[in-house]
Amino acid sequence: MTASYAAVLRTPHALRTFSLVLLGRLSYGTVFLSLTLAFTSSTGSYAKAGGLMALLGLTVSVLTPLRAALIDRHGPRRALPPMAAGYTVALAALAALTWRPGTPVPLLAALTIAAGVTAPPLGVVMRTLWSGLLKDGPLLRRAYSLDTVAEELVFVAGPLLAGLLAVIASPSLGIALSAALVAAGTLGLITSPAARPRPRGRHRGPRMPAIPAAPAIAAAATGVVLGSTALLAVAFSHRHHQPAAAAWVEAALAVGSTLGGLVYGAAARTPPGRGRLAALLFPLGIALAAAGLAPTLTVLALLTCAAGLFVGPTLTAAYLLADASAPPGARTRTAAWVNTALNLGAAGGTAATGMLLDVLPLPACYALAAAPAVLGALYLLGLRKRQHGSPNEAVTTHHRTMDHTTGEEFWDARYAEHDHLWSGEPNTVLVEEITGLEPGTALDLGCGEGADAIWLARRGWRVTAADISRVALERAARHAEAAGVADRVDWRRHDLGASFPEGAYDLVSAQFLHSPEEGMPREEILRAAAAAVAPGGTLLIVGHAGPPPWDPDAHPGLHLPTADEVLKSMGLPDGEWEVLRSGEHERVQTAPDGRVMTRTDNALKLRRRAG
């Protein structure tokens, strides 16, 4: 396990970037307790201090996605410095004004709002940087686990440091330290090579939502657990006449979360999906509910630790799934929504538990605090079932048979394993059959890393390129930018078994539209492809005729139809189409061991008759 995390930190720029950003994130561990103590001392009122802290928490949480959107648009090196500067100035002013009592509350409120508005989302940005630093799937999961564990430790060590400064000097010193930490962390991040701007293509397709529903639900439910546990532990310890023991219960939760996060990151072998989120949320809720029945504080600490074992993994899986489902150009904002859901869940959990403890027995309060995790798990499981059986609205009357999340994860993980999965050259049959055609509009299905779409765009075509993988689309957009044709290609993310690009095209190309994942409705997709061809337009379908010659046993359960079988399966109306090519095509390919071998493909070229 240690070696796996060492591999993460040995990645170029990873240790430096992570360490400096973690220093900045420590600010959020120290600032809340420091402000709470300073506001209480300055105003002489717990109610006013609580109101100011609620104002800060609400402002930070609600505006995090907006700040993240600015970072997505302008990049961290341009967007973070003004945020950090505003936040640092606001905290410095609060430190100065709370050193002595008597500062008017409206002035404190204005500065608190300013701090909440400008707080730089360093943790969110670091999570998006991990995807750029690490292309390998298992290493990326370890990095997210390490990140989650580190954040857990920040919120354990931060309050301890803030309390120490309050004892030996003043709570205001903790505020000043928080300002210095965030300034240092931001400076470290923006000067890191990991934060360098990356070329991006122009995405002119429809705007895609950046709110990841399943990860946000899981994060909010986990937030409720985290926000409720502290108050529940205090109530339990008071009823057992050991009020100081509440700290041990909170420590047990942190220990469990740390251990669970580290084990999950090292042991997980596949990317998370909704099913895994549900599998993590359910025992989290059950363990917390069981804690309410604990007869002693020792048993309570053990059960709380058991619940904590699922906190780190749940948050890690939520952030990973959010990153995998993020639209191109919106990864920071997508991660920010998960962070916001976590914070709002924690705030709501704390508020609700405080009210429930006055009217309900303690076991009932534990059960209600655990309910969002259990209900969230059941909802996610139900969502998966509905997806498996839902009608395919985009492909006429056929039904979707491929799990949307599994397909995305499979291809994202496959592309993430290599900097270049394919050769970067356009497919041979496409070049042979399309050269000489009058350029028009083209649809490239399963565009992958974009070689075909870029080749077409260079020859004057306006291309809509669709793929299920966010990783592939981002890579393709960078290649198009480098080739100078970014304005001629619209990159669109589609699971073609569930949705299909709208419009009619002069050329529709489906090159090697196969998947080793079971259930891809290839025939239905090809029928939809035919329907998208404009009158007088061309449909070109190329597929493998058999397994690669260097591995004849590859994918034994995958049927590879002939060109005639493909034509027959589409059931095209008689007289509407002209068959221009139907048969086999041979090409030379280099095997993984360096041998040059001949591979056979099937090619079908059709023209839709005009009028």
Coordinates of C-alpha atoms in Angstrom, one line a residue:
M1 CA 0.0 0.0 0.0
T2 CA 2.8 2.4 0.9
A3 CA 4.5 1.8 -2.4
S4 CA 1.3 2.6 -4.3
Y5 CA 1.0 6.0 -2.7
A6 CA 4.7 6.6 -3.2
A7 CA 4.2 6.0 -6.9
V8 CA 1.6 8.8 -6.9
L9 CA 4.0 11.3 -5.2
R10 CA 6.9 10.3 -7.5
T11 CA 4.9 11.5 -10.5
P12 CA 6.6 14.6 -11.9
H13 CA 5.4 17.8 -10.1
A14 CA 2.9 15.8 -7.9
L15 CA 4.7 16.0 -4.5
R16 CA 5.6 19.7 -4.9
T17 CA 2.1 20.7 -6.0
F18 CA 0.2 18.6 -3.5
S19 CA 2.4 19.7 -0.6
L20 CA 2.1 23.4 -1.3
V21 CA -1.7 23.2 -2.0
L22 CA -2.1 21.2 1.2
L23 CA -0.4 24.0 3.1
G24 CA -3.0 26.4 1.6
R25 CA -5.8 24.0 2.4
L26 CA -4.7 24.0 6.1
S27 CA -6.1 27.5 6.2
Y28 CA -9.6 26.1 6.0
G29 CA -8.8 23.9 8.9
T30 CA -7.6 26.8 11.1
V31 CA -9.8 29.6 10.0
F32 CA -13.3 28.5 11.2
L33 CA -12.4 27.9 14.9
S34 CA -10.1 31.0 14.9
L35 CA -13.0 33.1 13.6
T36 CA -15.5 31.6 15.9
L37 CA -13.4 32.3 19.0
A38 CA -12.4 35.8 17.7
F39 CA -16.0 36.7 16.9
T40 CA -17.2 35.5 20.3
S41 CA -14.5 37.5 22.1
S42 CA -15.0 40.6 20.0
T43 CA -18.8 40.8 20.0
G44 CA -19.4 39.2 23.5
S45 CA -22.2 37.2 22.0
Y46 CA -22.4 33.5 21.0
A47 CA -25.5 34.3 18.9
K48 CA -23.7 37.1 16.9
A49 CA -20.6 34.9 16.5
G50 CA -22.8 32.0 15.3
G51 CA -24.6 34.2 12.8
L52 CA -21.3 35.5 11.4
M53 CA -20.0 32.0 11.0
A54 CA -23.2 30.8 9.3
L55 CA -22.8 33.7 6.9
L56 CA -19.3 32.7 6.1
G57 CA -20.2 29.0 5.6
L58 CA -23.1 29.8 3.4
T59 CA -21.2 32.2 1.2
V60 CA -18.3 29.9 0.7
S61 CA -20.5 26.9 -0.1
V62 CA -23.0 28.5 -2.4
L63 CA -20.4 30.5 -4.4
T64 CA -17.8 27.7 -4.8
P65 CA -19.3 26.5 -8.2
L66 CA -19.2 30.1 -9.5
R67 CA -15.5 30.5 -8.5
A68 CA -14.8 27.1 -10.1
A69 CA -16.5 28.2 -13.3
L70 CA -14.1 31.2 -13.5
I71 CA -11.2 28.8 -13.0
D72 CA -12.5 26.5 -15.8
R73 CA -12.8 29.5 -18.1
H74 CA -9.5 31.4 -17.3
G75 CA -7.3 28.7 -15.8
P76 CA -6.0 28.6 -12.2
R77 CA -3.0 30.9 -12.9
R78 CA -5.3 33.8 -13.9
A79 CA -8.3 33.2 -11.7
L80 CA -6.8 32.2 -8.4
P81 CA -4.5 35.2 -7.6
P82 CA -7.3 37.8 -7.4
M83 CA -9.4 35.4 -5.3
A84 CA -6.5 34.7 -2.9
A85 CA -5.6 38.4 -2.7
G86 CA -9.2 39.3 -1.8
Y87 CA -9.5 36.5 0.7
T88 CA -6.1 37.3 2.3
V89 CA -7.0 41.0 2.7
A90 CA -10.4 40.2 4.2
L91 CA -8.9 37.8 6.7
A92 CA -6.1 40.2 7.6
A93 CA -8.7 42.9 8.3
L94 CA -10.7 40.6 10.4
A95 CA -7.6 39.6 12.4
A96 CA -6.8 43.3 13.1
L97 CA -10.4 44.2 14.0
T98 CA -11.0 41.3 16.3
W99 CA -7.7 41.7 18.3
R100 CA -9.7 44.1 20.5
P101 CA -13.4 44.0 21.3
G102 CA -15.8 46.6 20.1
T103 CA -15.8 46.4 16.3
P104 CA -19.3 47.0 14.9
V105 CA -21.0 43.8 13.8
P106 CA -22.0 45.1 10.4
L107 CA -18.3 45.8 9.6
L108 CA -17.4 42.3 10.6
A109 CA -20.3 40.9 8.5
A110 CA -19.1 42.8 5.4
L111 CA -15.6 41.5 5.8
T112 CA -16.9 38.0 6.4
I113 CA -19.0 38.1 3.3
A114 CA -15.9 39.4 1.4
A115 CA -13.9 36.4 2.7
G116 CA -16.7 34.0 1.7
V117 CA -17.0 35.4 -1.8
T118 CA -13.3 35.3 -2.6
A119 CA -12.2 32.1 -0.8
P120 CA -10.1 30.2 -3.4
P121 CA -11.2 26.6 -3.9
L122 CA -7.8 25.1 -3.6
G123 CA -9.0 21.6 -2.8
V124 CA -11.3 21.5 -5.8
V125 CA -8.5 22.7 -8.1
M126 CA -6.1 20.1 -6.8
R127 CA -8.5 17.4 -7.6
T128 CA -8.7 18.5 -11.2
L129 CA -4.9 18.8 -11.4
W130 CA -4.6 15.1 -10.4
S131 CA -6.3 14.1 -13.6
G132 CA -3.7 16.0 -15.6
L133 CA -0.7 14.7 -13.6
L134 CA -1.8 11.0 -13.6
K135 CA -3.1 9.2 -16.7
D136 CA -3.1 5.8 -15.2
G137 CA -6.5 4.7 -13.7
P138 CA -5.3 2.9 -10.5
L139 CA -2.8 5.7 -9.7
L140 CA -5.5 8.3 -10.2
R141 CA -7.8 6.5 -7.8
R142 CA -4.9 6.4 -5.2
A143 CA -4.3 10.1 -5.7
Y144 CA -7.9 10.9 -5.0
S145 CA -7.9 8.7 -1.9
L146 CA -4.7 10.4 -0.7
D147 CA -6.3 13.8 -1.3
T148 CA -9.4 12.8 0.6
V149 CA -7.4 11.5 3.6
A150 CA -5.2 14.6 3.6
E151 CA -8.2 16.8 3.7
E152 CA -9.5 14.8 6.6
L153 CA -6.2 15.3 8.5
V154 CA -6.3 19.1 7.7
F155 CA -9.6 19.4 9.5
V156 CA -8.2 17.5 12.5
A157 CA -4.9 19.3 12.7
G158 CA -6.2 22.7 11.8
P159 CA -8.5 23.2 14.8
L160 CA -5.8 21.9 17.1
L161 CA -3.4 24.5 15.8
A162 CA -6.0 27.2 16.0
G163 CA -6.8 26.3 19.6
L164 CA -3.1 26.3 20.5
L165 CA -2.7 29.8 19.1
A166 CA -5.8 31.0 20.9
V167 CA -4.3 29.8 24.2
I168 CA -0.8 31.2 23.9
A169 CA -1.7 34.4 22.1
S170 CA -5.1 35.3 20.6
P171 CA -7.6 33.8 18.3
S172 CA -6.9 36.6 15.9
L173 CA -3.4 35.2 15.4
G174 CA -5.0 32.1 14.0
I175 CA -7.0 34.3 11.5
A176 CA -3.7 36.0 10.4
L177 CA -2.0 32.6 10.1
S178 CA -4.9 31.4 7.9
A179 CA -4.4 34.3 5.6
A180 CA -0.7 33.6 5.3
L181 CA -1.3 29.9 4.6
V182 CA -3.8 30.5 1.8
A183 CA -1.5 33.0 0.2
A184 CA 1.4 30.6 0.3
G185 CA -0.6 27.7 -0.9
T186 CA -2.0 29.7 -3.9
L187 CA 1.4 30.9 -4.8
G188 CA 2.7 27.4 -4.8
L189 CA -0.1 26.1 -6.9
I190 CA 0.0 28.8 -9.6
T191 CA 3.8 28.5 -10.0
S192 CA 3.7 24.7 -10.3
P193 CA 4.1 23.3 -13.8
A194 CA 1.0 21.2 -13.1
A195 CA -1.1 24.4 -13.4
R196 CA 0.2 25.5 -16.7
P197 CA -2.5 26.3 -19.3
R198 CA -3.4 23.5 -21.7
P199 CA -4.6 24.0 -25.2
R200 CA -8.3 23.5 -25.6
G201 CA -10.5 23.2 -28.6
R202 CA -13.7 25.3 -29.0
H203 CA -16.7 23.4 -27.9
R204 CA -19.6 24.8 -29.9
G205 CA -22.1 22.0 -29.1
P206 CA -24.9 22.4 -26.6
R207 CA -23.9 23.3 -23.1
M208 CA -23.9 20.2 -20.9
P209 CA -24.8 20.3 -17.2
A210 CA -21.8 20.3 -14.8
I211 CA -23.9 19.2 -11.8
P212 CA -23.1 15.5 -11.2
A213 CA -26.3 14.1 -9.7
A214 CA -25.1 10.8 -8.3
P215 CA -21.8 12.1 -6.8
A216 CA -23.6 15.1 -5.3
I217 CA -26.2 12.9 -3.7
A218 CA -23.5 10.7 -2.2
A219 CA -21.5 13.8 -1.0
A220 CA -24.6 15.5 0.5
A221 CA -25.5 12.3 2.4
T222 CA -22.0 11.9 3.7
G223 CA -22.0 15.6 4.7
V224 CA -25.1 15.0 6.8
V225 CA -23.3 12.1 8.6
L226 CA -20.2 14.3 9.2
G227 CA -22.2 17.3 10.3
S228 CA -24.4 15.2 12.7
T229 CA -21.7 13.1 14.3
A230 CA -20.1 15.8 16.5
L231 CA -23.4 16.9 18.1
L232 CA -24.5 13.4 18.5
A233 CA -21.3 12.5 20.2
V234 CA -21.6 15.5 22.5
A235 CA -25.1 14.5 23.5
F236 CA -24.1 10.9 24.0
S237 CA -21.1 11.7 26.2
H238 CA -23.2 14.2 28.3
R239 CA -25.8 11.5 29.0
H240 CA -23.0 9.2 30.1
H241 CA -21.5 12.0 32.3
Q242 CA -18.2 12.0 30.4
P243 CA -18.5 15.2 28.3
A244 CA -14.8 15.3 27.3
A245 CA -15.1 11.8 25.7
A246 CA -16.9 13.4 22.7
A247 CA -13.4 14.3 21.3
W248 CA -12.5 10.7 21.3
V249 CA -15.6 9.8 19.3
E250 CA -14.8 12.4 16.7
A251 CA -11.2 11.2 16.6
A252 CA -12.5 7.6 16.0
L253 CA -14.5 8.9 13.0
A254 CA -11.4 10.6 11.6
V255 CA -9.3 7.4 12.1
G256 CA -11.8 5.3 10.4
S257 CA -12.1 7.7 7.5
T258 CA -8.3 7.8 7.1
L259 CA -7.9 4.0 7.2
G260 CA -10.8 3.4 4.8
G261 CA -9.6 6.0 2.3
L262 CA -6.1 4.6 2.2
V263 CA -7.3 1.0 1.8
Y264 CA -9.8 1.9 -0.8
G265 CA -7.3 3.9 -2.9
A266 CA -4.8 1.0 -2.8
A267 CA -7.3 -1.9 -3.3
A268 CA -9.8 -0.5 -5.8
R269 CA -9.1 -2.0 -9.2
T270 CA -11.9 -0.4 -11.3
P271 CA -13.4 3.1 -11.7
P272 CA -16.4 3.8 -9.4
G273 CA -19.9 3.9 -10.7
R274 CA -23.3 4.5 -9.1
G275 CA -23.5 0.9 -7.9
R276 CA -20.2 1.3 -5.9
L277 CA -21.4 4.6 -4.4
A278 CA -24.5 2.9 -3.2
A279 CA -22.4 0.0 -1.8
L280 CA -20.4 2.5 0.2
L281 CA -23.2 4.7 1.3
F282 CA -25.4 1.9 2.7
P283 CA -23.0 0.5 5.3
L284 CA -22.1 4.1 6.2
G285 CA -25.7 4.7 7.2
I286 CA -26.2 1.3 8.9
A287 CA -23.1 1.8 11.0
L288 CA -24.1 5.3 12.1
A289 CA -27.6 4.1 13.0
A290 CA -26.2 1.2 15.0
A291 CA -24.0 3.7 16.9
G292 CA -27.1 5.2 18.4
L293 CA -27.8 1.8 20.2
A294 CA -24.3 1.7 21.7
P295 CA -24.4 0.9 25.5
T296 CA -21.1 2.6 26.3
L297 CA -18.8 5.3 25.0
T298 CA -16.2 2.6 24.0
V299 CA -18.7 0.8 21.8
L300 CA -19.9 4.1 20.4
A301 CA -16.3 5.0 19.4
L302 CA -15.9 1.6 17.7
L303 CA -19.1 1.9 15.8
T304 CA -18.3 5.5 14.8
C305 CA -14.9 4.3 13.6
A306 CA -16.7 1.6 11.6
A307 CA -18.9 4.3 10.0
G308 CA -15.8 6.3 9.3
L309 CA -14.3 3.4 7.3
F310 CA -16.8 4.3 4.5
V311 CA -16.5 8.1 4.7
G312 CA -13.2 8.4 2.9
P313 CA -14.0 5.8 0.2
T314 CA -17.4 7.4 -0.5
L315 CA -16.0 10.8 -1.0
T316 CA -13.1 9.5 -3.1
A317 CA -15.6 7.6 -5.3
A318 CA -17.9 10.6 -5.6
Y319 CA -15.1 12.9 -6.8
L320 CA -13.7 10.3 -9.2
L321 CA -17.1 9.6 -10.7
A322 CA -17.8 13.4 -11.0
D323 CA -14.4 13.9 -12.7
A324 CA -15.1 11.0 -15.1
S325 CA -18.5 12.5 -16.0
A326 CA -17.5 16.1 -16.3
P327 CA -18.2 17.9 -19.6
P328 CA -15.0 19.0 -21.4
G329 CA -14.0 22.4 -20.0
A330 CA -16.0 22.1 -16.8
R331 CA -14.1 19.7 -14.6
T332 CA -13.3 22.2 -11.8
R333 CA -17.0 23.3 -11.7
T334 CA -18.2 19.7 -11.6
A335 CA -15.9 18.9 -8.7
A336 CA -17.0 22.1 -7.0
W337 CA -20.6 20.9 -7.0
V338 CA -19.6 17.8 -5.1
N339 CA -17.7 19.9 -2.6
T340 CA -20.7 22.2 -2.2
A341 CA -23.1 19.3 -1.7
L342 CA -20.8 18.0 1.0
N343 CA -20.7 21.3 2.8
L344 CA -24.4 22.0 2.5
G345 CA -25.1 18.4 3.7
A346 CA -22.8 19.0 6.7
A347 CA -24.5 22.3 7.6
G348 CA -27.9 20.9 7.2
G349 CA -27.0 17.8 9.2
T350 CA -25.7 19.9 12.1
A351 CA -28.8 22.2 12.1
A352 CA -31.3 19.4 11.9
T353 CA -29.6 17.3 14.6
G354 CA -29.5 20.2 16.9
M355 CA -33.3 20.6 16.7
L356 CA -34.0 16.8 16.8
L357 CA -31.9 16.3 20.0
D358 CA -34.3 18.5 21.9
V359 CA -37.4 16.5 21.0
L360 CA -36.4 12.9 20.2
P361 CA -34.5 10.1 21.9
L362 CA -30.9 9.8 21.1
P363 CA -31.1 6.5 19.1
A364 CA -33.8 8.1 16.9
C365 CA -31.6 11.0 16.3
Y366 CA -28.8 8.7 15.2
A367 CA -31.2 6.8 12.9
L368 CA -32.5 10.0 11.3
A369 CA -28.9 11.3 10.8
A370 CA -28.1 7.9 9.0
A371 CA -31.3 7.9 6.9
P372 CA -29.9 10.1 4.0
A373 CA -27.0 7.7 3.5
V374 CA -29.3 4.7 3.4
L375 CA -32.0 6.4 1.2
G376 CA -29.2 7.8 -1.0
A377 CA -27.9 4.3 -1.6
L378 CA -31.4 3.0 -2.4
Y379 CA -32.0 5.9 -4.8
L380 CA -28.7 5.2 -6.6
L381 CA -29.5 1.6 -7.0
G382 CA -33.0 2.4 -8.3
L383 CA -31.5 4.9 -10.7
R384 CA -29.3 2.2 -12.2
K385 CA -32.2 -0.2 -12.6
R386 CA -34.2 2.5 -14.4
Q387 CA -31.3 3.1 -16.7
H388 CA -31.1 -0.5 -17.6
G389 CA -34.7 -0.7 -18.6
S390 CA -35.5 2.7 -19.9
P391 CA -36.6 3.3 -23.5
N392 CA -34.0 4.5 -25.9
E393 CA -35.5 7.8 -27.0
A394 CA -32.8 8.6 -29.5
V395 CA -32.8 5.4 -31.5
T396 CA -36.4 5.0 -32.6
T397 CA -38.3 2.2 -30.8
H398 CA -35.4 0.2 -29.6
H399 CA -34.3 -0.2 -26.0
R400 CA -31.1 0.7 -24.4
T401 CA -29.2 -2.4 -23.3
M402 CA -25.8 -0.9 -22.2
D403 CA -25.3 0.5 -18.7
H404 CA -24.4 4.2 -19.4
T405 CA -22.1 4.6 -16.5
T406 CA -20.2 1.4 -17.2
G407 CA -19.6 2.3 -20.8
E408 CA -18.3 5.7 -19.8
E409 CA -16.0 4.3 -17.1
F410 CA -14.6 1.6 -19.3
W411 CA -13.6 3.9 -22.1
D412 CA -12.4 6.7 -19.9
A413 CA -10.2 4.2 -18.0
R414 CA -8.9 2.8 -21.3
Y415 CA -8.0 6.1 -22.7
A416 CA -6.5 7.3 -19.4
E417 CA -4.0 4.4 -19.5
H418 CA -2.1 5.8 -22.5
D419 CA -1.2 9.2 -23.8
H420 CA -2.1 8.0 -27.3
L421 CA -4.3 4.9 -27.6
W422 CA -4.5 5.1 -31.4
S423 CA -1.9 6.0 -34.1
G424 CA -3.1 9.5 -34.7
E425 CA -3.6 8.8 -38.4
P426 CA -7.0 8.8 -40.2
N427 CA -8.5 5.4 -41.0
T428 CA -7.4 4.0 -44.3
V429 CA -10.8 3.3 -45.8
L430 CA -12.0 6.8 -44.8
V431 CA -9.2 8.4 -46.7
E432 CA -9.7 6.1 -49.8
E433 CA -13.5 6.6 -50.0
I434 CA -13.9 10.2 -49.0
T435 CA -11.0 11.8 -50.9
G436 CA -12.5 13.6 -53.9
L437 CA -16.0 14.1 -52.3
E438 CA -17.2 17.7 -52.2
P439 CA -16.8 18.8 -48.5
G440 CA -19.9 19.5 -46.5
T441 CA -21.1 18.5 -43.1
A442 CA -19.9 15.3 -41.5
L443 CA -20.7 13.2 -38.4
D444 CA -17.9 11.1 -37.0
L445 CA -19.4 8.4 -34.6
G446 CA -17.0 7.1 -31.9
C447 CA -14.4 9.7 -32.8
G448 CA -11.9 8.6 -30.2
E449 CA -8.8 10.9 -30.2
G450 CA -10.1 12.7 -33.3
A451 CA -7.8 11.7 -36.1
D452 CA -10.6 11.1 -38.6
A453 CA -12.5 14.3 -37.6
I454 CA -9.3 16.4 -37.9
W455 CA -8.4 14.9 -41.3
L456 CA -11.9 15.8 -42.6
A457 CA -11.8 19.3 -41.1
R458 CA -8.4 19.9 -42.8
R459 CA -10.1 19.1 -46.1
G460 CA -12.9 21.6 -45.6
W461 CA -15.6 19.5 -43.9
R462 CA -17.5 20.9 -40.9
V463 CA -17.5 18.0 -38.5
T464 CA -19.6 17.0 -35.5
A465 CA -17.5 14.4 -33.6
A466 CA -19.2 12.2 -30.9
D467 CA -17.7 9.9 -28.4
I468 CA -18.7 8.4 -25.0
S469 CA -15.3 9.2 -23.4
R470 CA -14.7 12.6 -21.8
V471 CA -10.9 11.7 -21.8
A472 CA -10.9 11.0 -25.5
L473 CA -12.9 14.2 -26.3
E474 CA -10.6 16.5 -24.3
R475 CA -7.6 14.9 -26.0
A476 CA -9.2 15.2 -29.5
A477 CA -9.9 18.9 -28.8
R478 CA -6.3 19.5 -28.0
H479 CA -5.2 17.8 -31.2
A480 CA -7.6 19.9 -33.2
E481 CA -6.3 23.0 -31.6
A482 CA -2.8 22.0 -32.5
A483 CA -3.8 21.3 -36.0
G484 CA -5.5 24.7 -36.4
V485 CA -9.0 23.3 -37.1
A486 CA -10.6 23.7 -33.7
D487 CA -13.3 26.0 -35.2
R488 CA -14.4 23.4 -37.7
V489 CA -15.1 20.6 -35.3
D490 CA -17.8 20.3 -32.6
W491 CA -16.9 17.8 -30.0
R492 CA -20.0 16.2 -28.4
R493 CA -20.2 13.7 -25.7
H494 CA -22.8 10.9 -26.4
D495 CA -23.4 7.4 -25.3
L496 CA -24.8 6.5 -28.7
G497 CA -27.0 3.8 -27.3
A498 CA -28.8 6.5 -25.2
S499 CA -28.6 9.7 -27.2
F500 CA -27.7 10.6 -30.8
P501 CA -26.5 13.9 -32.4
E502 CA -29.3 15.8 -34.0
G503 CA -29.3 16.9 -37.6
A504 CA -28.7 15.6 -41.1
Y505 CA -25.2 15.3 -42.6
D506 CA -23.6 14.9 -46.0
L507 CA -21.3 12.2 -44.5
V508 CA -21.8 9.9 -41.6
S509 CA -18.8 7.8 -40.7
A510 CA -18.7 4.9 -38.2
Q511 CA -15.2 3.5 -38.0
F512 CA -14.7 0.4 -35.9
L513 CA -17.8 1.0 -33.8
H514 CA -17.2 -2.0 -31.6
S515 CA -17.0 -2.4 -27.8
P516 CA -15.8 -5.3 -25.7
E517 CA -18.3 -4.2 -23.1
E518 CA -21.5 -6.3 -23.4
G519 CA -24.7 -4.7 -24.6
M520 CA -23.8 -2.0 -26.9
P521 CA -26.8 -1.7 -29.3
R522 CA -24.6 -1.5 -32.5
E523 CA -27.4 -2.3 -34.9
E524 CA -29.7 0.4 -33.5
I525 CA -26.9 2.9 -33.6
L526 CA -26.2 2.1 -37.2
R527 CA -29.8 2.5 -38.1
A528 CA -29.8 5.9 -36.4
A529 CA -26.6 6.7 -38.4
A530 CA -28.4 5.9 -41.6
A531 CA -31.3 8.1 -40.6
A532 CA -28.9 11.0 -40.1
V533 CA -27.6 10.9 -43.7
A534 CA -29.0 13.8 -45.8
P535 CA -30.4 13.1 -49.3
G536 CA -27.4 12.6 -51.6
G537 CA -25.2 12.0 -48.6
T538 CA -22.8 9.1 -47.8
L539 CA -22.8 6.5 -45.1
L540 CA -19.4 4.8 -44.4
I541 CA -19.3 1.9 -42.0
V542 CA -16.0 0.1 -41.3
G543 CA -15.5 -2.7 -38.8
H544 CA -13.1 -5.5 -37.9
A545 CA -13.6 -8.8 -39.8
G546 CA -12.0 -10.8 -37.0
P547 CA -9.7 -10.6 -34.1
P548 CA -6.1 -9.2 -34.5
P549 CA -3.9 -11.8 -36.2
W550 CA -1.4 -11.7 -33.2
D551 CA -4.2 -12.6 -30.8
P552 CA -6.7 -14.9 -32.5
D553 CA -8.5 -15.6 -29.2
A554 CA -9.2 -12.0 -28.3
H555 CA -12.8 -11.1 -27.4
P556 CA -14.3 -14.6 -28.1
G557 CA -17.8 -13.5 -27.4
L558 CA -17.9 -10.5 -29.7
H559 CA -19.6 -11.0 -33.0
L560 CA -18.0 -9.2 -35.9
P561 CA -20.5 -9.0 -38.8
T562 CA -19.7 -9.0 -42.5
A563 CA -20.5 -6.0 -44.6
D564 CA -23.5 -7.8 -46.0
E565 CA -24.7 -8.7 -42.6
V566 CA -24.5 -5.1 -41.5
L567 CA -26.5 -4.0 -44.5
K568 CA -29.2 -6.6 -43.9
S569 CA -29.4 -5.8 -40.2
M570 CA -30.2 -2.1 -40.9
G571 CA -33.3 -2.9 -42.8
L572 CA -33.0 0.1 -45.2
P573 CA -36.0 0.9 -47.4
D574 CA -35.7 -0.6 -50.9
G575 CA -34.8 1.9 -53.6
E576 CA -33.6 4.6 -51.2
W577 CA -30.0 3.6 -51.0
E578 CA -27.2 2.8 -53.5
V579 CA -24.5 0.4 -52.4
L580 CA -21.1 1.7 -53.5
R581 CA -18.9 -0.7 -51.7
S582 CA -19.5 -3.9 -49.7
G583 CA -16.7 -6.3 -48.8
E584 CA -13.4 -6.8 -47.2
H585 CA -10.4 -4.5 -47.0
E586 CA -6.9 -5.5 -46.0
R587 CA -4.4 -3.2 -44.3
V588 CA -1.0 -3.5 -42.8
Q589 CA -0.7 -3.1 -39.0
T590 CA 2.1 -3.4 -36.5
A591 CA 1.6 -5.9 -33.7
P592 CA 2.5 -5.1 -30.1
D593 CA 5.7 -7.2 -30.4
G594 CA 6.8 -5.2 -33.5
R595 CA 5.8 -7.7 -36.2
V596 CA 4.2 -6.3 -39.3
M597 CA 1.0 -8.2 -40.1
T598 CA -2.0 -7.9 -42.4
R599 CA -5.4 -7.4 -40.9
T600 CA -8.8 -7.7 -42.6
D601 CA -11.7 -5.3 -42.1
N602 CA -15.2 -5.1 -43.5
A603 CA -16.2 -1.9 -45.3
L604 CA -19.7 -0.8 -46.3
K605 CA -20.3 2.5 -48.3
L606 CA -23.8 3.6 -49.2
R607 CA -25.2 6.7 -50.9
R608 CA -28.7 8.0 -50.0
R609 CA -30.5 8.8 -53.2
A610 CA -31.6 12.4 -53.6
G611 CA -35.3 13.0 -54.0

